[in-house]
mmCIF file of C-alpha atoms in Angstrom:
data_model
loop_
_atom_site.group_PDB
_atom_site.id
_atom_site.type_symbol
_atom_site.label_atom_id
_atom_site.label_comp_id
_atom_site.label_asym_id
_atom_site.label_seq_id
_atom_site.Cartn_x
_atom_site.Cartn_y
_atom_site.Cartn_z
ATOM 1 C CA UNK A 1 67.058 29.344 8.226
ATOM 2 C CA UNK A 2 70.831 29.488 8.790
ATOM 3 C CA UNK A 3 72.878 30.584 6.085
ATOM 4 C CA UNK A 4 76.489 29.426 6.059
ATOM 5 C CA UNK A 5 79.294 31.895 4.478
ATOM 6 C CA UNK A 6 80.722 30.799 1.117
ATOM 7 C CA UNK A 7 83.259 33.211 -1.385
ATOM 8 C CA UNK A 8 81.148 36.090 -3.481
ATOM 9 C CA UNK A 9 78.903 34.524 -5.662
ATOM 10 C CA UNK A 10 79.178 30.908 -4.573
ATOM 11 C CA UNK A 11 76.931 28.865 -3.015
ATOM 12 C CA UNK A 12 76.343 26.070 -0.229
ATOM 13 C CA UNK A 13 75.240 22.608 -1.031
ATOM 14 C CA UNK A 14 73.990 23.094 2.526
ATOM 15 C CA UNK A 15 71.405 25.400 1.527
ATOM 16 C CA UNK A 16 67.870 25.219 0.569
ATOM 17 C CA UNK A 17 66.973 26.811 -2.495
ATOM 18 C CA UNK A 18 65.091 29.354 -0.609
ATOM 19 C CA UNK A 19 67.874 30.350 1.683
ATOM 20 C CA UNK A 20 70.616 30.508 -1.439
ATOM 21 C CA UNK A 21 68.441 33.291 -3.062
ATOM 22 C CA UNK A 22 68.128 35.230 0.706
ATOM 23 C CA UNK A 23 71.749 35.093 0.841
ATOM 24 C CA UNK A 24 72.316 36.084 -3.150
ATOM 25 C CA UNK A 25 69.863 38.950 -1.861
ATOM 26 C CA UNK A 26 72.114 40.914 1.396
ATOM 27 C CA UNK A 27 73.333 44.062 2.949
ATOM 28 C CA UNK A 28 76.478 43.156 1.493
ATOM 29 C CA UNK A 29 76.731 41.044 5.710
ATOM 30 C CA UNK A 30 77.572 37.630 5.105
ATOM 31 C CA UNK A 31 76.098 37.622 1.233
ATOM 32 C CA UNK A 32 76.943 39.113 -2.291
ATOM 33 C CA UNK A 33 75.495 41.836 -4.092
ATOM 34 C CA UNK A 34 74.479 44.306 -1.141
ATOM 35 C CA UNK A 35 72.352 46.909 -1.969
ATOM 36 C CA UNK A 36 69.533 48.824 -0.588
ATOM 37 C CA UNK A 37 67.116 47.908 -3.165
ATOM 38 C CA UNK A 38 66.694 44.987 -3.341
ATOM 39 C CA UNK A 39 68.882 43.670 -0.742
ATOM 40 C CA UNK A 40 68.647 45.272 2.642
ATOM 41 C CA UNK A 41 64.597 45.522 2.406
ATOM 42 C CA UNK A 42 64.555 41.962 1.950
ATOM 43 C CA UNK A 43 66.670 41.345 4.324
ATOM 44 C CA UNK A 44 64.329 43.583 6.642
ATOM 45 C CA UNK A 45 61.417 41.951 5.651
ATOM 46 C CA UNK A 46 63.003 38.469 6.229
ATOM 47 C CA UNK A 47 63.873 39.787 9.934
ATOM 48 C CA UNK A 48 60.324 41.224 10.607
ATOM 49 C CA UNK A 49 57.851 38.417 9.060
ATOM 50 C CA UNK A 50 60.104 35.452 8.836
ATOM 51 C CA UNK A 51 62.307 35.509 11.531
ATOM 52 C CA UNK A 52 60.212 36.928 14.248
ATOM 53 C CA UNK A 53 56.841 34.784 13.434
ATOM 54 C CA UNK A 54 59.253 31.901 13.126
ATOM 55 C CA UNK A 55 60.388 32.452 16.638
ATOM 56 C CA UNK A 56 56.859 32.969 17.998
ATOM 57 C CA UNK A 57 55.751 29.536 16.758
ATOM 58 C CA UNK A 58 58.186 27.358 17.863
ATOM 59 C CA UNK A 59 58.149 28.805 21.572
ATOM 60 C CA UNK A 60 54.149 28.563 21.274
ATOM 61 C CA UNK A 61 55.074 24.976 19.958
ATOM 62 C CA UNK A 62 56.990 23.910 23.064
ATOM 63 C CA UNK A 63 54.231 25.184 25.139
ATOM 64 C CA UNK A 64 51.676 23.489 23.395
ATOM 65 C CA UNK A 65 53.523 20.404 23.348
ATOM 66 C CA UNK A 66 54.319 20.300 27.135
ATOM 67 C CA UNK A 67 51.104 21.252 28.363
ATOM 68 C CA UNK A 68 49.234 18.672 26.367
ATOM 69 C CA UNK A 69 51.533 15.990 27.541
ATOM 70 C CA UNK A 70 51.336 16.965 31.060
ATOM 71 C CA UNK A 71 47.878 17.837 31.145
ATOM 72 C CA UNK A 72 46.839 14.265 29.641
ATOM 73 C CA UNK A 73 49.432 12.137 31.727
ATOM 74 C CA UNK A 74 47.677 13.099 35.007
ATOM 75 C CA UNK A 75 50.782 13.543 37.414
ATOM 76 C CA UNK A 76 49.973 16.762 38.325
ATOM 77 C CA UNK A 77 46.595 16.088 39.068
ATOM 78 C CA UNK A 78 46.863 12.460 41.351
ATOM 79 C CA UNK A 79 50.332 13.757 42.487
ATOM 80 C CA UNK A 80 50.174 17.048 43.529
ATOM 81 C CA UNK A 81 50.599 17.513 47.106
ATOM 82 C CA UNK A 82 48.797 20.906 47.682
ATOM 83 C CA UNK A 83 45.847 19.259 45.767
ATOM 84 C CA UNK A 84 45.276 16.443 48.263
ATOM 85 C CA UNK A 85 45.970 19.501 51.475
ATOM 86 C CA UNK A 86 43.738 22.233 49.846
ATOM 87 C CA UNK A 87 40.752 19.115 49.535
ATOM 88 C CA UNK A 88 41.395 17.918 53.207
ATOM 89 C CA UNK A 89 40.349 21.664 54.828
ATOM 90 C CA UNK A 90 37.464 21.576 52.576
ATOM 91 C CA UNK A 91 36.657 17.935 53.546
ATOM 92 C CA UNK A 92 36.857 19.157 57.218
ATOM 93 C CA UNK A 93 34.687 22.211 56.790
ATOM 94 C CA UNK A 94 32.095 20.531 54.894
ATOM 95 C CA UNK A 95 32.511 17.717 57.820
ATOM 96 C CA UNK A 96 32.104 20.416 60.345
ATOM 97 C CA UNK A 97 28.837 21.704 58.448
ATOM 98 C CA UNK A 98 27.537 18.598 58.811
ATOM 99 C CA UNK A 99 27.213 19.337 62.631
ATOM 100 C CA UNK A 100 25.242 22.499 61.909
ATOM 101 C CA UNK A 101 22.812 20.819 59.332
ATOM 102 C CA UNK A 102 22.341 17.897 61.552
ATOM 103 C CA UNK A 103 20.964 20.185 64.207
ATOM 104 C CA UNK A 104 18.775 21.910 62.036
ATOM 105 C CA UNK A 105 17.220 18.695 61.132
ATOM 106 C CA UNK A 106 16.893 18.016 65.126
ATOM 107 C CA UNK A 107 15.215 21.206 65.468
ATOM 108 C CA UNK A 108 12.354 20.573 62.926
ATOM 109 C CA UNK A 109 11.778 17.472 64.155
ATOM 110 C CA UNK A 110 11.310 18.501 67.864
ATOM 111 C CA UNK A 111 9.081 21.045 66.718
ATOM 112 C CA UNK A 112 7.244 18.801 63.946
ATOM 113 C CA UNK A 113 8.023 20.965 61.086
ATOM 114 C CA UNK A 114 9.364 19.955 57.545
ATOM 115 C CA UNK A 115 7.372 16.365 57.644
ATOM 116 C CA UNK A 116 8.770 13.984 54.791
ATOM 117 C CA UNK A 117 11.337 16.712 53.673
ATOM 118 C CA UNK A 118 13.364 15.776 57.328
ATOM 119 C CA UNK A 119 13.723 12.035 56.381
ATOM 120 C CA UNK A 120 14.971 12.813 52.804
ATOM 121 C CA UNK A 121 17.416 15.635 54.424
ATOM 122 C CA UNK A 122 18.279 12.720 57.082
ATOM 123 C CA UNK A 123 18.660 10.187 53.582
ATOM 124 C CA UNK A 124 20.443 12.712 52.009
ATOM 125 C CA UNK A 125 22.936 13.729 55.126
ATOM 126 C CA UNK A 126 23.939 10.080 55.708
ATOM 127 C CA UNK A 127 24.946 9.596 51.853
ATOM 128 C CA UNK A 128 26.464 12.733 50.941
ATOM 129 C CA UNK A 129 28.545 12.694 54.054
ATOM 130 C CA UNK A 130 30.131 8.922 53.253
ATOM 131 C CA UNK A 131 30.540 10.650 50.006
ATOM 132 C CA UNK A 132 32.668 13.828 50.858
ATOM 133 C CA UNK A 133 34.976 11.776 52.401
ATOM 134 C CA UNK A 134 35.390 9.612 49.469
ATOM 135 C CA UNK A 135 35.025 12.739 46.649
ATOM 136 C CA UNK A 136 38.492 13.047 45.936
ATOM 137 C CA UNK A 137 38.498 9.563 44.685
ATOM 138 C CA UNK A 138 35.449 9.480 43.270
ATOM 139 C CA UNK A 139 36.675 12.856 41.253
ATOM 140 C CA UNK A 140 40.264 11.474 40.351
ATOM 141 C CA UNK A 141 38.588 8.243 38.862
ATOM 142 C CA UNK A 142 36.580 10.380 36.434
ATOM 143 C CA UNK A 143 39.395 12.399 35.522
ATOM 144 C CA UNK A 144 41.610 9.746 35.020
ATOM 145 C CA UNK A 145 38.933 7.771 32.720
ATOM 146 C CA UNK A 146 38.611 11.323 30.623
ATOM 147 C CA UNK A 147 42.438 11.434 30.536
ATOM 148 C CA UNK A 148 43.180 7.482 29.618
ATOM 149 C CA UNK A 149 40.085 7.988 26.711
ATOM 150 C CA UNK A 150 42.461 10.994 25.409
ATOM 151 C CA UNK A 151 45.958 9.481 25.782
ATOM 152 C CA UNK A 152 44.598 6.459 23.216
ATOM 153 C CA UNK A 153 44.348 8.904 20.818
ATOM 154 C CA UNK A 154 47.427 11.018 21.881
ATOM 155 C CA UNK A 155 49.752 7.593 21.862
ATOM 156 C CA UNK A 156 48.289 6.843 18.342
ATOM 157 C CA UNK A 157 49.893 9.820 16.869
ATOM 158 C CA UNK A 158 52.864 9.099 14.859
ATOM 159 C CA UNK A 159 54.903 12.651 14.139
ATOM 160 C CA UNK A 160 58.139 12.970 12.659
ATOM 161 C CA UNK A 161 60.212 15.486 15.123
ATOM 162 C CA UNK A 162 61.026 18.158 12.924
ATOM 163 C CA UNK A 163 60.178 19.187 8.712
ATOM 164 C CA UNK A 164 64.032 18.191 8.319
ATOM 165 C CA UNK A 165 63.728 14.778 9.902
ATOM 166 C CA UNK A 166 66.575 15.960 12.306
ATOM 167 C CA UNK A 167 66.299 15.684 16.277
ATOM 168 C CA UNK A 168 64.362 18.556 17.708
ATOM 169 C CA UNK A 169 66.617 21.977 19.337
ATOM 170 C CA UNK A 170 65.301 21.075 22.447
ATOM 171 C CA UNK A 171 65.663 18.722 25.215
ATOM 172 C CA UNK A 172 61.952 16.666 26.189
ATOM 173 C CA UNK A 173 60.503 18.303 29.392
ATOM 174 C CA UNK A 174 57.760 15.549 30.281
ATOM 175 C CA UNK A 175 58.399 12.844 27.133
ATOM 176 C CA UNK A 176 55.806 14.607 25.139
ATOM 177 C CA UNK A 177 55.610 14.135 21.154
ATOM 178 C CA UNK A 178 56.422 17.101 18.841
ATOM 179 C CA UNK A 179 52.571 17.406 17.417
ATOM 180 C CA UNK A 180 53.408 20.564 16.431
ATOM 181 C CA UNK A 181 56.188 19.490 14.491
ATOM 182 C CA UNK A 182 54.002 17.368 12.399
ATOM 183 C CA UNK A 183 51.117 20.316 12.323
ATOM 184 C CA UNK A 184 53.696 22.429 10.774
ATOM 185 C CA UNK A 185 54.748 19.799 8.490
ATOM 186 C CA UNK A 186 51.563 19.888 6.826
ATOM 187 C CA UNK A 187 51.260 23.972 6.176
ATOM 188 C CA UNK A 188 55.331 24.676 5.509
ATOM 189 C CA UNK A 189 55.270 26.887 2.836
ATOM 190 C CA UNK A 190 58.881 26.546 2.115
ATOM 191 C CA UNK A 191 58.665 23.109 1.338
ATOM 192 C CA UNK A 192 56.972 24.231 -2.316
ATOM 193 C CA UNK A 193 59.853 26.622 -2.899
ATOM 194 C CA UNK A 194 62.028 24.060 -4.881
ATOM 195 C CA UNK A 195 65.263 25.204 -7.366
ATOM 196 C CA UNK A 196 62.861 24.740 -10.135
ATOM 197 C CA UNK A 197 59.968 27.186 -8.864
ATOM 198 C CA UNK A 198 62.872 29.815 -8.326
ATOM 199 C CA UNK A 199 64.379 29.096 -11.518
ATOM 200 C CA UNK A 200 60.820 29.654 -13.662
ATOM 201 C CA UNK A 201 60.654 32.816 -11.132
ATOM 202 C CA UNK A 202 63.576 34.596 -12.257
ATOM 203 C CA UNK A 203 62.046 33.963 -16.285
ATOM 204 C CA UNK A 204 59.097 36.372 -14.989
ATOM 205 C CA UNK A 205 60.856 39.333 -15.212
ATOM 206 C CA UNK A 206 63.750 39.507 -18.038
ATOM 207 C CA UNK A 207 65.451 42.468 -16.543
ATOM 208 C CA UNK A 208 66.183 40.641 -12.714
ATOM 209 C CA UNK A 209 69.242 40.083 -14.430
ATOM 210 C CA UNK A 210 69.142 35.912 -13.119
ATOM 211 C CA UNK A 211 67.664 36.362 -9.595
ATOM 212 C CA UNK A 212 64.353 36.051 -8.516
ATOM 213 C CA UNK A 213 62.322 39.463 -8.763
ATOM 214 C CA UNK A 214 62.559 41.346 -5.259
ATOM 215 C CA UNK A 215 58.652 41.280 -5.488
ATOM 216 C CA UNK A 216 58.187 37.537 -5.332
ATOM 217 C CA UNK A 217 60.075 37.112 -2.419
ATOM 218 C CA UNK A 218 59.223 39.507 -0.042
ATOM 219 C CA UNK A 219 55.613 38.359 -0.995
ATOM 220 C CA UNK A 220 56.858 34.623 -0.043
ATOM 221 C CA UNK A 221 58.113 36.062 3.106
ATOM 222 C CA UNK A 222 55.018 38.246 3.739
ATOM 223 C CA UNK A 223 52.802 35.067 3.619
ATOM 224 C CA UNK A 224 55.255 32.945 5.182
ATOM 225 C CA UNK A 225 55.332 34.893 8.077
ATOM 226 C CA UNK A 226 51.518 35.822 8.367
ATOM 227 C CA UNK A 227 50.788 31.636 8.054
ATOM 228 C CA UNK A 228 53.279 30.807 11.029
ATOM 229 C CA UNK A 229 52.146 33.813 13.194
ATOM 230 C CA UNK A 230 48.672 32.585 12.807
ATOM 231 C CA UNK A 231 50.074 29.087 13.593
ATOM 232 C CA UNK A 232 51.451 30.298 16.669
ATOM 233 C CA UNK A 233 48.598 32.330 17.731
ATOM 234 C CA UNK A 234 46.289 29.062 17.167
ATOM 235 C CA UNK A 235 49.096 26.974 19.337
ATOM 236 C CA UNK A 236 49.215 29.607 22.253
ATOM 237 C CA UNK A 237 45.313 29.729 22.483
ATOM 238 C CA UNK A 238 45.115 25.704 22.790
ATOM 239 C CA UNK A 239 48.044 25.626 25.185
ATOM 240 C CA UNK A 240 46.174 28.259 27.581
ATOM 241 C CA UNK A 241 43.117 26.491 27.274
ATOM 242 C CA UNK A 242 45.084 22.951 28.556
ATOM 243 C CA UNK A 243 46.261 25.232 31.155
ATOM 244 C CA UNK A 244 42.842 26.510 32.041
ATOM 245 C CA UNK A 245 41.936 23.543 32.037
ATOM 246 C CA UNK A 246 44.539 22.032 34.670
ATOM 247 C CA UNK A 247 43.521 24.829 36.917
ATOM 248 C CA UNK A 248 39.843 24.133 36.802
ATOM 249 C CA UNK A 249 40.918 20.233 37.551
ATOM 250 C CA UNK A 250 42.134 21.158 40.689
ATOM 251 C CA UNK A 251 39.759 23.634 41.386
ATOM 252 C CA UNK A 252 37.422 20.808 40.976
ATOM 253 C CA UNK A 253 38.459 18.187 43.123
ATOM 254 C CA UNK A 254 39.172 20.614 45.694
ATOM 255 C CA UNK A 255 35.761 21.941 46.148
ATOM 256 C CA UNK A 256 34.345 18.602 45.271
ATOM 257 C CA UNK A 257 33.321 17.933 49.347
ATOM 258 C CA UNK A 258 31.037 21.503 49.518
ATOM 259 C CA UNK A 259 29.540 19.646 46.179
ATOM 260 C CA UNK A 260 28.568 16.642 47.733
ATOM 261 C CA UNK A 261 27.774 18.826 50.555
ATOM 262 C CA UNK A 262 25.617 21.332 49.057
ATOM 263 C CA UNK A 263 23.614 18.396 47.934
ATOM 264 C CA UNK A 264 21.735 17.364 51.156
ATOM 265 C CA UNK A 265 20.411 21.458 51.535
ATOM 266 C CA UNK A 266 18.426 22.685 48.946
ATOM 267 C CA UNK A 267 19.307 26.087 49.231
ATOM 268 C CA UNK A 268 22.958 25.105 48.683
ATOM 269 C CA UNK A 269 22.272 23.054 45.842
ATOM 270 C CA UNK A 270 21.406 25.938 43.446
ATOM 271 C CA UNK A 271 24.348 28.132 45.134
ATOM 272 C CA UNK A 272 26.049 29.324 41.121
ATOM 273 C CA UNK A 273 28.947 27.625 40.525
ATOM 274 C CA UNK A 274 29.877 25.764 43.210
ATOM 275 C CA UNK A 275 26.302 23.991 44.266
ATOM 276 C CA UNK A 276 25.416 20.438 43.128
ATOM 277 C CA UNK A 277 23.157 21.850 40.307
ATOM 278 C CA UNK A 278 26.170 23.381 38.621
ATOM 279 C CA UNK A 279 28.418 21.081 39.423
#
């Protein structure tokens, strides 16, 4: 939180009643009362698991927010111009294969091998190679499906941008929604710490001499800052795996002709994770 300055011993209407006893609790920087005990090693402790988790979550935020917008929208899937050149040399090397399986088949017919297997590889040949050239399509269309399913959901949310109702520090990078703004809504833990909690705080201890005993609030801090690191670790993890799975998208319709391919040869079809039985 920011603190404003205001004369010893006063205080800010601007300020929550969380941040009025940080400040009543300083270095003697900016606040009242500095002292080493209590006030610096709260102050530490603010720095170290307030602070610094706070930080961590709302970059992890952003990322998670950006990468689930982009990854649903599709644009860099349908629009990405390496995409469509990367699928084309595939396309022509599975084309080119084609050549070499065609042959094959030639050869076991002139020489009466195979039997009924040649006319399903001849079956096969024809159909897969009508569908290599048509795989990127084919691929997009049930990408896009997966992506419109999720974006009915994703439009449905309704999330306020920020805990304070005010406009978000950051400028929109693809139009997304702050989800994480309304995730962290929901597990604040400062939103409980009202004048009145503070006020039956300080009665605790008869000797804090009207402030809140330094023990309750570096144990606020301590869980505050353990909740939003594990928020942010839990944000980070989902954004990678949107990434992941953006990379594997294009990875997919790439390689999507050797599928189609590797489904007219046997052998190919069982090839690990790239043949038609994996796929």
């Amino acid at each position: 939180p920011t603190m404003t300055s205001t004369p010893a011993g006063g205080t800010d209407p601007n300020r929550t009643a969380f941040q009025q006893e940080l400040y009543d609790n300083s270095c003697g920087i900016g606040g009242v009362g500095g002292t080493m005990w209590p006030g610096c090693v709260i102050q530490i402790t603010y720095g170290l698991f307030f602070v610094i988790p706070a930080f961590l979550l709302a970059v992890s935020a952003y990322f998670f927010n950006v990468l689930v917008s982009i990854t649903l929208s599709g644009k860099l899937v349908s629009e990405s111009t390496f995409v469509s050149a990367a699928w084309t040399v595939v396309r022509d090397l599975s084309n080119i294969f084609f050549i070499l399986i065609l042959l094959y088949i030639a050869i076991k017919t002139i020489l009466g091998l195979g039997g009924s297997e040649v006319k399903k590889m001849i079956g096969y040949v024809v159909l897969t190679a009508l569908l290599i050239n048509f795989s990127m399509f084919f691929t997009k269309i049930i990408i896009d499906t997966t992506n419109i399913l999720a974006l009915v959901f994703y439009n449905k949310i309704n999330v306020e941008t920020r805990v304070d109702r005010k406009p978000r520090p950051y400028e929109s990078a693809a139009g997304e929604k702050d989800i994480t703004g309304g995730l962290t809504k929901a597990f604040d833990s400062t939103r409980l710490l009202t004048k009145d909690f503070f006020e039956q705080a300080k009665k605790t201890d008869p000797t804090s001499k009207g402030k809140v005993p330094p023990g309750i609030l570096i144990s606020i801090l301590i869980i505050a800052g353990v909740i939003m690191g594990y928020a942010a670790y839990c944000f980070l993890q989902v954004g990678i795996f949107f990434l992941s799975r953006l990379i594997e998208l294009w990875v997919l319709i790439i390689f999507s002709p050797f599928a189609f391919m590797s489904y007219s040869v046997p052998i190919l079809s069982k090839a690990e994770g790239i043949g038609w039985d994996e796929w």
